[in-house]
Coordinates of C-alpha atoms in Angstrom, one line a residue:
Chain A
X1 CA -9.8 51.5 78.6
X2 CA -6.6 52.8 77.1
X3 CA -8.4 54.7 74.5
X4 CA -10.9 56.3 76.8
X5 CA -7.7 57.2 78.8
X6 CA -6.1 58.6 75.9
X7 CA -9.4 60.5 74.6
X8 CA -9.2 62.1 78.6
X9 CA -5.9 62.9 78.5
X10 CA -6.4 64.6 75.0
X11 CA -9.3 66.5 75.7
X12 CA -7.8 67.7 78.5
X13 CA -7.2 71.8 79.5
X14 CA -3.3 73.5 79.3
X15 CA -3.6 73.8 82.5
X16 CA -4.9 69.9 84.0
X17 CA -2.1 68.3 81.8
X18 CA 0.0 70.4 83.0
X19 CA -0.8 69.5 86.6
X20 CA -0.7 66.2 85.0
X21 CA 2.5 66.2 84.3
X22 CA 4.2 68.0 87.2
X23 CA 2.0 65.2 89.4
X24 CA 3.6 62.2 87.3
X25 CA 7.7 64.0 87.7
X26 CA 7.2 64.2 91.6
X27 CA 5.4 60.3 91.6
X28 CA 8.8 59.5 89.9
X29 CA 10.9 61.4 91.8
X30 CA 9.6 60.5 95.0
X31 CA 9.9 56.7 93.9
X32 CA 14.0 57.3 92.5
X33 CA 14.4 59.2 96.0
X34 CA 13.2 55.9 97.9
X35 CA 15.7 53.8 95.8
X36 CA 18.4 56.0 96.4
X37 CA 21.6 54.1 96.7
X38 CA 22.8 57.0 99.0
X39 CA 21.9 56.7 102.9
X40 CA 21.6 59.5 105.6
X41 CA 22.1 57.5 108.8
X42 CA 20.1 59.0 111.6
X43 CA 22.7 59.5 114.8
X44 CA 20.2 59.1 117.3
X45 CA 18.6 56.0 116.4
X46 CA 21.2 52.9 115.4
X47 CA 20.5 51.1 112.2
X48 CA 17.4 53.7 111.2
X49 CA 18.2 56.3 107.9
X50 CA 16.8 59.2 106.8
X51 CA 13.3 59.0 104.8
X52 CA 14.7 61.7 102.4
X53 CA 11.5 60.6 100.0
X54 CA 9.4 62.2 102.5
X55 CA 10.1 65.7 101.5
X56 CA 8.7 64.9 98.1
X57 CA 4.9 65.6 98.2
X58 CA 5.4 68.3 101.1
X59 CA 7.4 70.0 98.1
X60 CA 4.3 69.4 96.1
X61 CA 2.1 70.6 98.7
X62 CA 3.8 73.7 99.1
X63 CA 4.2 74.6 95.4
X64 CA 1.2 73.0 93.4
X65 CA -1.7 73.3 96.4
X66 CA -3.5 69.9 98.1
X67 CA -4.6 67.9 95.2
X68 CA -0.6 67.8 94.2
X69 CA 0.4 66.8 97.3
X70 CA -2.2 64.5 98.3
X71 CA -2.1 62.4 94.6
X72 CA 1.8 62.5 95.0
X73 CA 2.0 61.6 98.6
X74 CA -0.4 58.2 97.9
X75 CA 0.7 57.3 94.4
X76 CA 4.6 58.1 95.2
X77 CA 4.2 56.0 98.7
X78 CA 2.6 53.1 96.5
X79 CA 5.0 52.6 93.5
X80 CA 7.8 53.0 96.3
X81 CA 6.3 50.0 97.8
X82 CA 5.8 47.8 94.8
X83 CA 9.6 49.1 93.5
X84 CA 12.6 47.1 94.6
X85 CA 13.2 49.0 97.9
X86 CA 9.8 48.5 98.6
X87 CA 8.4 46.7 101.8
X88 CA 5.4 46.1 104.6
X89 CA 6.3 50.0 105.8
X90 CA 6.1 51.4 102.7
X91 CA 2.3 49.9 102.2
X92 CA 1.9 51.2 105.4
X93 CA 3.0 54.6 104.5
X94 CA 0.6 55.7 101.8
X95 CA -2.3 57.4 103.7
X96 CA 0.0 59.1 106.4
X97 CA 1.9 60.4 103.2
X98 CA -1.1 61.9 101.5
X99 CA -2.3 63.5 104.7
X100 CA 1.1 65.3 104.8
X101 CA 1.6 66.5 101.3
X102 CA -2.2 67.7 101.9
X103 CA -1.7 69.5 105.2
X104 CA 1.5 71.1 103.1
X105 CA -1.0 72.1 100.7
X106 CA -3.6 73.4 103.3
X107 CA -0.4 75.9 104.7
X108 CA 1.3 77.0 101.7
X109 CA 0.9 80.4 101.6
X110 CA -0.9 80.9 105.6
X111 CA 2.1 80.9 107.4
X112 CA 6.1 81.0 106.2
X113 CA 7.5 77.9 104.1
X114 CA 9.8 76.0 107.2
X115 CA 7.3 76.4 109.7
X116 CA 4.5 75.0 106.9
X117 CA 7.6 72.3 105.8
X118 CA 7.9 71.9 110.0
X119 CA 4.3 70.6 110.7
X120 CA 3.5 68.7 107.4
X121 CA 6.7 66.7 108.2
X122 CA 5.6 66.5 111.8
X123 CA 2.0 65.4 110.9
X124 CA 3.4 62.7 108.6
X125 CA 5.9 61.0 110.9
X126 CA 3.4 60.8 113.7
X127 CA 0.6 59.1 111.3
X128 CA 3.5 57.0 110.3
X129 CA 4.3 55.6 113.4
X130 CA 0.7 55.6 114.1
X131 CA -0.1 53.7 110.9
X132 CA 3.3 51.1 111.9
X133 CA 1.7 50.1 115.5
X134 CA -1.8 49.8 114.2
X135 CA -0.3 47.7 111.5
X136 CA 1.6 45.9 113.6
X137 CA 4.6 46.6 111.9
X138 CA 5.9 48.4 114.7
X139 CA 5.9 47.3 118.7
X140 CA 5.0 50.1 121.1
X141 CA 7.8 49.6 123.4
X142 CA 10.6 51.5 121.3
X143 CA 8.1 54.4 121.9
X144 CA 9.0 54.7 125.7
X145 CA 12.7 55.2 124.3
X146 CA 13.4 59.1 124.3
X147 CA 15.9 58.5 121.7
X148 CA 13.3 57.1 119.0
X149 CA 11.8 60.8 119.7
X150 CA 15.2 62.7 119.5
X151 CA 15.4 60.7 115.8
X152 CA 12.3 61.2 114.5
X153 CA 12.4 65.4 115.7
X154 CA 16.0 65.2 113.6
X155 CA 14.4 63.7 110.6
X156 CA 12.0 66.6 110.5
X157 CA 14.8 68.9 110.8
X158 CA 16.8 67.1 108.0
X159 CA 13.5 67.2 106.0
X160 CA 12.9 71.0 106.6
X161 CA 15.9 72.0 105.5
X162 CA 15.7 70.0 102.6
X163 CA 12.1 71.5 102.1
X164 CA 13.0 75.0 102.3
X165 CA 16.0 74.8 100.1
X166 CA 14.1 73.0 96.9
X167 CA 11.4 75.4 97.4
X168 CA 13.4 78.5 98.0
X169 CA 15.7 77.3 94.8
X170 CA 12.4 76.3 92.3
X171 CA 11.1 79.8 93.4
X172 CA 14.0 81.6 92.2
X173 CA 14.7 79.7 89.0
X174 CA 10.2 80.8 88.1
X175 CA 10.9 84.7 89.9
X176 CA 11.6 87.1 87.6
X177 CA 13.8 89.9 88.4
X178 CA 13.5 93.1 86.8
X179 CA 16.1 94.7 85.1
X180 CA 17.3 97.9 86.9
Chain B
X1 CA 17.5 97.4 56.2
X2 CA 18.5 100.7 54.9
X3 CA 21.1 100.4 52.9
X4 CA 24.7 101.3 54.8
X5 CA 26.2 104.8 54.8
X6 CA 29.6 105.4 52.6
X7 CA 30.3 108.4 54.4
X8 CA 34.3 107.8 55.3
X9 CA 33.8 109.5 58.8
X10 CA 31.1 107.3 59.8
X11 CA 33.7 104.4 59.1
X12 CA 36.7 106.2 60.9
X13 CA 35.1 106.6 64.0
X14 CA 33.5 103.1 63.9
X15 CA 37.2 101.7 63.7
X16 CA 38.2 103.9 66.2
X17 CA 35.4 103.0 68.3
X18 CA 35.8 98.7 67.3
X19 CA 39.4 99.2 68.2
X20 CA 38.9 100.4 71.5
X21 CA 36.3 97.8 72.4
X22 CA 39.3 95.2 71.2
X23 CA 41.5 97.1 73.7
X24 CA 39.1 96.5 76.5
X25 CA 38.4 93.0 75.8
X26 CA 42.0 92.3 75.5
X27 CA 42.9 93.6 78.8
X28 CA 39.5 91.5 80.3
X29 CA 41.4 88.3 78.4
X30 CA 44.8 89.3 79.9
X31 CA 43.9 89.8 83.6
X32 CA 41.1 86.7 83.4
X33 CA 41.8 86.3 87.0
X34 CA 41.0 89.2 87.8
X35 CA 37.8 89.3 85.4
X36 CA 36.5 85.8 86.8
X37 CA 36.3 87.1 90.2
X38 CA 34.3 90.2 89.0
X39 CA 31.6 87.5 87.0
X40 CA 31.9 85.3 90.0
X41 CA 30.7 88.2 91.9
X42 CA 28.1 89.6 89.3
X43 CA 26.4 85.9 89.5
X44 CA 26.6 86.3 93.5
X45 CA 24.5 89.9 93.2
X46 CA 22.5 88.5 90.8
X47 CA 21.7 85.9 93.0
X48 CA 21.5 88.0 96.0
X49 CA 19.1 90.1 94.0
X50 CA 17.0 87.4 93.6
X51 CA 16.9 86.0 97.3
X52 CA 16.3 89.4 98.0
X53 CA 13.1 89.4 96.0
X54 CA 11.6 86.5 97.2
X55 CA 12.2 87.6 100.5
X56 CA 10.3 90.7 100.1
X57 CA 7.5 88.9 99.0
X58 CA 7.4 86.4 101.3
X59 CA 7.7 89.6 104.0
X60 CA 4.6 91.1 101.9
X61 CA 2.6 87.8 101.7
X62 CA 2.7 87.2 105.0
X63 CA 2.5 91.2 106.8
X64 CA 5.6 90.8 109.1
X65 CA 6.0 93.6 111.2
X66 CA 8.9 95.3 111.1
X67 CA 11.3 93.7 113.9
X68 CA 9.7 90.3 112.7
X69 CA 10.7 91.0 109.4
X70 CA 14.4 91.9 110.8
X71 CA 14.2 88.4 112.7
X72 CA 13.1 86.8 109.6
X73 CA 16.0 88.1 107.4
X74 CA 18.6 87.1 110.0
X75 CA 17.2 83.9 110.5
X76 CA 17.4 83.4 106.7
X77 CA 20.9 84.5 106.2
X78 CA 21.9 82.5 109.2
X79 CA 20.5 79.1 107.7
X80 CA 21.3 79.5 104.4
X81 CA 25.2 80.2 105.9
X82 CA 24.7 76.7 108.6
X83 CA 23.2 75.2 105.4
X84 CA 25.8 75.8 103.1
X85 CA 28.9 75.1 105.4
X86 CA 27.0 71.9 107.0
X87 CA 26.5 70.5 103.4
X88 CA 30.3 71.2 101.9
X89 CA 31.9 69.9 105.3
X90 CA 29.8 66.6 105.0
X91 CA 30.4 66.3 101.1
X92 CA 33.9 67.2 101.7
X93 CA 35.0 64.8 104.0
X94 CA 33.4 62.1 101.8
X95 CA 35.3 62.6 99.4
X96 CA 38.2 63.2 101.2
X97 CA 37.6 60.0 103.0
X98 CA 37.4 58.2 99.8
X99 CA 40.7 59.3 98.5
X100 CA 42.5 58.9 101.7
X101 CA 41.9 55.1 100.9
X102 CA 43.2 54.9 97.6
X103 CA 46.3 56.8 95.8
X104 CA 45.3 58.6 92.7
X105 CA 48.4 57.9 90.0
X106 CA 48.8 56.8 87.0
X107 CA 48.9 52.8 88.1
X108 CA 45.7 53.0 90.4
X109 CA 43.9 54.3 86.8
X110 CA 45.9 51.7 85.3
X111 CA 44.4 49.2 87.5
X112 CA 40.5 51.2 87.5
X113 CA 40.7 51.0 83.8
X114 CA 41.7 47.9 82.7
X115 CA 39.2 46.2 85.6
X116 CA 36.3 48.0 85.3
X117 CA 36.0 49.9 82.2
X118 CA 38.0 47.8 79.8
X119 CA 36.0 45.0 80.1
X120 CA 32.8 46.8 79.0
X121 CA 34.1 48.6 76.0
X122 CA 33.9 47.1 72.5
X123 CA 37.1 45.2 70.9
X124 CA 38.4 48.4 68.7
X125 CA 38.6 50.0 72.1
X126 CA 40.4 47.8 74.1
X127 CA 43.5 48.2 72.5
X128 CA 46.6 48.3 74.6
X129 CA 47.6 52.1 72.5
X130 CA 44.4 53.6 73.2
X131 CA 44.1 51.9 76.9
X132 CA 47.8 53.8 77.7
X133 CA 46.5 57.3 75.7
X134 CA 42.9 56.8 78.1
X135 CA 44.9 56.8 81.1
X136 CA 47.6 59.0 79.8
X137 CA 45.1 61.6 79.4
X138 CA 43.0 61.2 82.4
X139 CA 46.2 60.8 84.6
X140 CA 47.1 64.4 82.7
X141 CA 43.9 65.9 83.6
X142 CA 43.8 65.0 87.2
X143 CA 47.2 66.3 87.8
X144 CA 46.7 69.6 86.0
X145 CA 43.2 70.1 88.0
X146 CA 45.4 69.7 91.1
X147 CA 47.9 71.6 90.1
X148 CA 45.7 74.5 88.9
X149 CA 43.9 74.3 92.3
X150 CA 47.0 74.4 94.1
X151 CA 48.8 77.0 92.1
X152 CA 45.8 79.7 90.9
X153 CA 43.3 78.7 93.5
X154 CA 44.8 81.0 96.5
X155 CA 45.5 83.9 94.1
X156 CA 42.3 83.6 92.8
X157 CA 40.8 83.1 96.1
X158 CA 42.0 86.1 97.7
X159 CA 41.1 87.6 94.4
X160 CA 37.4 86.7 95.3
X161 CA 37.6 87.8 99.0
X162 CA 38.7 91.4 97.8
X163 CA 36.9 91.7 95.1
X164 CA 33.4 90.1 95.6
X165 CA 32.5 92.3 99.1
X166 CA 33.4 95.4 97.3
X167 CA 31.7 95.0 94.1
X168 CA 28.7 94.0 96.6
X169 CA 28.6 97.2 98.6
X170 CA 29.1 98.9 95.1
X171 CA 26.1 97.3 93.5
X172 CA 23.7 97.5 96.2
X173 CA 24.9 100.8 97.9
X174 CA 26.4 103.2 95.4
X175 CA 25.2 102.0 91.4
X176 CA 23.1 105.3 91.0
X177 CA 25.8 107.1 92.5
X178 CA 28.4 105.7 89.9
X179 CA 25.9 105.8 87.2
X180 CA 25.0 109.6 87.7
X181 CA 28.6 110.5 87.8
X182 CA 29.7 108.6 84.5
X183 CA 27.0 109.9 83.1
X184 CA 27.5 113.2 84.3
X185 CA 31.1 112.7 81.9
X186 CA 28.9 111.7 78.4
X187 CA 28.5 115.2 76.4
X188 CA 24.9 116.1 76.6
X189 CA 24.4 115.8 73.0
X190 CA 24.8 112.1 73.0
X191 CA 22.9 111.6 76.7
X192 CA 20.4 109.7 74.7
X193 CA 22.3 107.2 72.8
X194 CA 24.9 106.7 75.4
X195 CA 22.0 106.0 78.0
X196 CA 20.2 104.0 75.9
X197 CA 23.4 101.8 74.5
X198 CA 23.9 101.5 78.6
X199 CA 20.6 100.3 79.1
X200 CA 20.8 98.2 75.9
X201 CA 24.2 96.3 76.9
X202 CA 22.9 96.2 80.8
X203 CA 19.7 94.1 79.5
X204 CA 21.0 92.2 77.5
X205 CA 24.1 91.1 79.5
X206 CA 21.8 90.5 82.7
X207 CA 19.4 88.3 80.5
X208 CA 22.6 86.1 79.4
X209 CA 23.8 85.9 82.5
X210 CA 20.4 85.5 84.2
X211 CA 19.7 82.5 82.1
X212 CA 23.2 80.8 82.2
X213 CA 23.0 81.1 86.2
X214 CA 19.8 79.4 86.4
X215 CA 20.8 76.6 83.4
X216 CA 23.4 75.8 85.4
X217 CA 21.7 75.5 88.4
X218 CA 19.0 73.2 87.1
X219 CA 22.0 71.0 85.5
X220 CA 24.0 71.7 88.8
X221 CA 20.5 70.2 90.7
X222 CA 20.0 67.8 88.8
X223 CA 23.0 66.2 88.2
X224 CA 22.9 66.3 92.4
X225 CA 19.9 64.1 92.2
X226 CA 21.3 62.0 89.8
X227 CA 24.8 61.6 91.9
X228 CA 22.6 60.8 95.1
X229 CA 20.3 58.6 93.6
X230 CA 23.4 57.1 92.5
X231 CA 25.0 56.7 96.2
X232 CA 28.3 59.1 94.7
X233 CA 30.1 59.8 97.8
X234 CA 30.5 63.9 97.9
X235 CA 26.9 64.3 95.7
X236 CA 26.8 67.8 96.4
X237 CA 29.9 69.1 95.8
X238 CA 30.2 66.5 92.5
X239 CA 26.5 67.8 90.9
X240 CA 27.6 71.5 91.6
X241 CA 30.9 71.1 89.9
X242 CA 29.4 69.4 87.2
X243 CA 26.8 72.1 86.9
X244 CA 29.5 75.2 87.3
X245 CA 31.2 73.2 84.6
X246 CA 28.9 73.2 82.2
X247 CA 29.3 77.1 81.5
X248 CA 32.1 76.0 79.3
X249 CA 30.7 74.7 76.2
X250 CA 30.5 71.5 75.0
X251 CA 34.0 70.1 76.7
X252 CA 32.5 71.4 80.2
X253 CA 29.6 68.4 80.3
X254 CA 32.5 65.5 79.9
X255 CA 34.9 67.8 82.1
X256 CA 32.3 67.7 84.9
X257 CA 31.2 63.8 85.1
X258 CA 35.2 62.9 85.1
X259 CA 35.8 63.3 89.2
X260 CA 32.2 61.4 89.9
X261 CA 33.4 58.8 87.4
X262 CA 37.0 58.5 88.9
X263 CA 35.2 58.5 92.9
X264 CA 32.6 55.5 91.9
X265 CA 35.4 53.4 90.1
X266 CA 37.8 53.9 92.7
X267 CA 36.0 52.6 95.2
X268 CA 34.9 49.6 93.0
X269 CA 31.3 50.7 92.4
X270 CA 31.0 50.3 88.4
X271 CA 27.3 50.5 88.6
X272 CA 27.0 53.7 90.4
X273 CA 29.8 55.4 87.2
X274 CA 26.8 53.7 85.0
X275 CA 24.1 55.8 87.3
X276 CA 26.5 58.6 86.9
X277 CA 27.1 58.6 83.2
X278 CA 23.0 58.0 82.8
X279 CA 22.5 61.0 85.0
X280 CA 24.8 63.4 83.4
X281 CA 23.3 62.0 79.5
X282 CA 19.6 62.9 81.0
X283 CA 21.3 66.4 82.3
X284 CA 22.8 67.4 79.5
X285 CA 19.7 65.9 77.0
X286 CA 17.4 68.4 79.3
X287 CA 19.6 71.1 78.5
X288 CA 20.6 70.7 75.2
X289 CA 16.7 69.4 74.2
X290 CA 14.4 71.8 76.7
X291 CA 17.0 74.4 78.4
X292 CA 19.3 75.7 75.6
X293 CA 16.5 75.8 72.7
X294 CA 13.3 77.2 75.1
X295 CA 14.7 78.9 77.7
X296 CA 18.1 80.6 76.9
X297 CA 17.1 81.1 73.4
X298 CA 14.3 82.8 74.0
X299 CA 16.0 85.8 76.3
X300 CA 19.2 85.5 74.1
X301 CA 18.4 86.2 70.9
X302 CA 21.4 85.1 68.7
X303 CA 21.7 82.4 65.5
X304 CA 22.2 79.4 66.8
X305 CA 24.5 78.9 63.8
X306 CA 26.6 81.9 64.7
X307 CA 26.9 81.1 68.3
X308 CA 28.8 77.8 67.3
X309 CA 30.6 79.8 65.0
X310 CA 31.7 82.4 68.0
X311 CA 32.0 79.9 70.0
X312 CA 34.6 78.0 68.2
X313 CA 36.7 81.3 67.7
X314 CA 37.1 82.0 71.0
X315 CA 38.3 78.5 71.5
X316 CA 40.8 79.4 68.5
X317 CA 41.8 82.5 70.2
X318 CA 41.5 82.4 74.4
X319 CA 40.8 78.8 74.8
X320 CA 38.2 77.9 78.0
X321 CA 37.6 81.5 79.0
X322 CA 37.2 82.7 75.1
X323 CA 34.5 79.7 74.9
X324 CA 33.0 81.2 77.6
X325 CA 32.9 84.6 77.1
X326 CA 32.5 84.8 73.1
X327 CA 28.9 85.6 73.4
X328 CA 28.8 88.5 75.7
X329 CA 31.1 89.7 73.8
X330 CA 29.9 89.5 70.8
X331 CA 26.6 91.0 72.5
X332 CA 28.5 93.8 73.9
X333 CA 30.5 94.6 70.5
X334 CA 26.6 94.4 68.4
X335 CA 25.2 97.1 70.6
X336 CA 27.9 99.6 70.6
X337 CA 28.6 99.7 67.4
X338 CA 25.1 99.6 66.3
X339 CA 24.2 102.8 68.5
X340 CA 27.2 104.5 67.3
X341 CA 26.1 103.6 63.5
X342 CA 22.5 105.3 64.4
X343 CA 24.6 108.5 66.0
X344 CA 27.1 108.6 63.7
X345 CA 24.4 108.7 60.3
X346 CA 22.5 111.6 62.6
X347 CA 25.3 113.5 62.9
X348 CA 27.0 113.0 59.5
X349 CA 24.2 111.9 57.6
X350 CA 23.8 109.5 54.9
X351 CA 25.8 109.6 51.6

């Protein structure tokens, strides 16, 4: 199986391994984010942090198209699980995550890059806590709480911003401006 | 290559002309205050420039109308301004927090040292001689990075608040203006050469600086990463240091992971300074292995054996900021006098 994989890989188009590769860096990323030994406390919800992994494949949405944020939203969700800061949630996370890095992918270049960033993050929170209470990993009686709302609206925000400024800066560093 | 010219003029004038470039770079290395706030401010435009761009094709992409694109622009100017003072405040008052706790002198680095490096370091380094020249020399740099903040930062600040609006409305209101009129000075004999020398040093200047700006940026980003993957208190303001740092060569890597370092240890997180010294190794391996030889290379072209070598005189000659600058220099001295050769030989010819 190895050597059919690396016959594949080899035979490969510029282009796929390149899509390859860019797929593999935001896996990783997304997995080094979710081990992060830094925390973003969320003010409105006690004890709850910041998802700042999240952001990952709506980044690859918005830059690489669906496929990339799809593959990095399910892959990046399942070796965060299986890596030491994995846990039930993180299993639980993996669809909801693909749907948003695709949806990022369905609005990159429709409508301007925070609103796109906006409802991806949207979208994936709400099939998260969807996904939690199905699962049973979540009860629905924190729902009723307006604050659980409040938190989850300031993640988005957080996540955004974030968004917006790795895009913005990775489309500057590829822009070329010309010489006047 | 055609053999060089022996006609003595030729030579004259190109002393003349070498001597006066020396002049001008000798002023630029006396008044580097001064001359830092003016790159400071050309790396500002250039960014600028290139906000500006994507922001016109983002307007273009998406057929704004006109007052949307107005609200657009605002919006963006307004959230990159919230963004930028959000982040420092946070970062700030990390780290601020963190050295409110502990007193930075020479027996806290004592202590820092001899705990939590020490212990790591092979026996022909723990030494008590080279344990008091460590600490001597770290204790040295932190006092004279707060004492060059402290003494040159307001002078230099004010510098910047002068001089960075100004040379913005210049660039982005009045460079034709300022071009036609020097131009308008150049005898119409040498319009050609002089335009082109212009153009020449213009290129290759903005492609330097172009592709130091974004080197930096990527080692400024990643080094962030790193630092919050890491759980650094003050990430941001630590990566972008480190990256801003790293314009000066080779010293400016070690220069920049020293305050992370110092922050981790002092609050008795030794694996996090192991994160930190892994992330700033996979920085600078990126640049040095992918950046320097791919990308800057590629737009600059100079011997990479004579860059060291330029390199290492400026250090000789005007320390960090001759580091700095020796290539642009260099850059700027290759194309004047090479366009003053080619004018020179047509109007004296060859002998």
């Amino acid at each position: 199986m190895t050597r059919n994989l690396a016959i594949l890989a080899f035979n490969m188009s510029a282009d796929r391994k390149t899509e390859l590769f860019r797929m593999i860096v935001l896996i990783l990323l997304y997995a080094l984010i979710g081990n992060a030994r830094s925390i973003q406390p969320n003010p409105f919800i006690p004890g709850a942090v910041i998802a700042v992994y999240m952001v990952v494949p709506v980044v690859g949405g918005l830059l690489f198209g669906p496929l990339t944020g799809l593959v990095v939203g399910v892959f990046g969700a399942l070796l965060n699980a299986i890596s030491p800061a994995g846990s039930p949630f993180e299993f639980a996370s993996v669809l909801p995550h693909g749907i948003m890095g695709l949806t990022a992918g369905f609005l990159r270049g429709k409508i301007p890059t925070p609103f796109a960033a906006a409802i991806a993050l949207a979208i994936g929170h709400g099939l998260n806590v969807a996904s939690y209470v199905v699962t049973d990993l979540l009860k629905t009686k924190p729902l009723d709480d307006l604050a659980f709302w409040y938190g989850l609206g300031y993640e988005t925000l957080v996540g955004t911003v974030t968004v917006f400024v790795m895009v913005t800066f990775y489309r500057l560093g590829f822009l070329s401006t010309p010489h006047k | 290559m055609a053999p060089l010219s022996a006609h003595p003029k030729i030579w004259q004038v190109l002393t003349v002309i070498f001597l006066a470039i020396t002049a001008a770079f000798g002023l630029f290395f006396y008044f580097s205050n001064i001359f830092l706030a003016f790159i400071i401010a050309f790396s500002l435009i250039f960014l600028a420039e290139k906000f500006a761009t994507d922001y016109r094709r983002s307007v273009a992409r998406y057929h704004l109308s006109r007052w949307k694109q107005h609200v657009y622009g605002y919006a963006l100017v307004a959230f990159w301004i919230f963004a930028v003072i959000f982040l420092f405040r946070s970062s700030t008052l990390q780290i601020t927090g963190v050295l409110q706790k502990v007193s930075v002198n020479e027996a806290t680095l004592v202590d820092v040292y001899s705990d939590k490096v020490q212990p790591l370091l092979p026996a022909f380094f723990q030494r008590e001689a080279f344990t008091e020249e460590i600490v001597e020399k770290v204790s040295e740099y932190v006092s004279s990075l707060t004492s060059v903040i402290l003494s040159k930062g307001t002078f230099f600040l004010v510098d910047a608040l002068l001089i960075v609006p100004l040379m913005f409305f210049m660039y982005f209101r009045r460079r034709h203006a300022i071009a036609t009129k020097l131009f308008g000075a150049v005898p119409a004999r040498f319009h050609d050469s002089v335009l082109r020398g212009a153009r020449e040093i213009g290129a290759q200047l903005h492609h330097f600086f172009a592709i130091r700006v974004i080197e930096n940026t990527i080692v400024g980003a990643l080094c962030c990463l790193g630092f919050f993957i890491a759980g650094v208190k003050g990430w941001l303001i630590l990566g972008l240091i480190a990256g801003f740092l790293n314009i000066v060569p080779y010293f400016g890597p070690i220069m920049g992971a020293v305050p992370p370092l110092l922050i981790t240890l002092l609050v008795d997180e030794p694996v996090a300074a192991l994160y930190v010294i892994l992330t700033v190794l996979i920085a600078q391996t990126i640049d040095e292995f992918y950046l320097r030889p791919f990308v800057v290379s590629g737009k600059v072209r100079i011997d990479p054996l004579l860059s060291i070598i330029l390199v290492l005189v400026g250090s000789q000659l005007f320390g960090i900021m001759g580091m700095i600058f020796a290539l642009p220099t260099y850059l700027v001295y290759k194309v004047i006098l090479q366009e003053a050769y080619e004018e020179l030989v047509k109007l004296y010819g060859q002998k």
